[in-house]
């Protein structure tokens, strides 16, 4: 039995080392893409393209967009590494889920309007949980942003909150492009995207759901995703009842 245990430990270590290497490779790649683009466009401008005002504006807009992307990526990386640190602290208070959801909806309202979408929420007004409200708002913003990014115009996103003796459930359901069953198990991995181009175009870093999973689990909760291609996706977060 001892040998089998050691063997298990070794295979686990090898797997972790692969995850770490993949992560470093992914980060480097994600950083390199915008940097290469910023460098290229700056060089072309300095080589003389600057004299054409239209080109100048075009290139500067690209440079700005790519810098924003770098900024977002570094913010998400810092966030993820922060919550992965040992001793990472949540600022736990008794919070009302209806106010969390209202705050998150406000933050994504610009994107929602732009796509002529709507978010309908059905929230048990009495639902309270022990949570870090800023972190929970962030979770909701990440999931709602995805629901908007991966949906067609004029569709609806539904948010539901219900509380029972066992615990509190938050559901976010969209009518979007959906996700193939085969992709679901890897969805919460860092940098995993079903469609890299679409994620990039919508400003995604590929880290949003990894952050979501970490934060929900740090709260003692669980995450579930169900999806059907071209029908929609449903995320369910469950927080077991805790003494307040
Ligand atoms: P990203 O920044 O790429 O959105 P996430 O970690 O938030 O990264 O999500 C990972 C991937 O999961 C996305 O690239 C997308 O392919 C898929 N995804 C996430 N949410 C949805 C959704 N609501 N509908 C369809 N696909 C989704």
XYZ file of N, CA, C and O in Angstrom, residues 5 9 34 38 90 93 128 164 206 209 228 244:
48
model
N 0.740 4.587 -2.408
C 0.545 5.955 -1.925
C 1.631 6.875 -2.484
O 1.362 7.951 -3.003
N 1.350 10.135 -4.926
C 1.925 11.447 -4.608
C 2.777 11.946 -5.762
O 2.726 13.117 -6.128
N -0.375 41.224 -26.991
C -0.566 42.683 -27.051
C 0.744 43.465 -27.125
O 0.823 44.486 -27.816
N 1.584 46.308 -29.858
C 1.915 47.689 -29.486
C 3.262 48.082 -30.096
O 3.413 49.156 -30.683
N -11.084 36.810 3.455
C -12.323 37.415 2.970
C -12.829 38.330 4.076
O -12.648 38.051 5.263
N -19.150 39.394 6.109
C -20.243 40.079 6.823
C -21.546 39.413 6.395
O -21.569 38.677 5.412
N -30.068 36.230 2.821
C -28.839 36.823 3.364
C -27.808 35.709 3.468
O -28.168 34.578 3.814
N -33.335 28.177 1.149
C -34.057 27.121 1.856
C -33.323 26.857 3.169
O -32.324 27.517 3.469
N -9.780 35.185 -20.161
C -9.728 33.735 -19.953
C -9.527 33.369 -18.489
O -9.342 32.202 -18.153
N -13.632 32.920 -15.105
C -14.294 31.802 -14.425
C -13.382 31.117 -13.400
O -13.863 30.575 -12.407
N -26.249 24.044 -23.135
C -26.611 23.367 -24.371
C -26.265 24.291 -25.518
O -26.599 25.480 -25.493
N -25.389 32.483 11.468
C -24.980 33.891 11.334
C -24.870 34.540 12.711
O -25.568 34.185 13.615
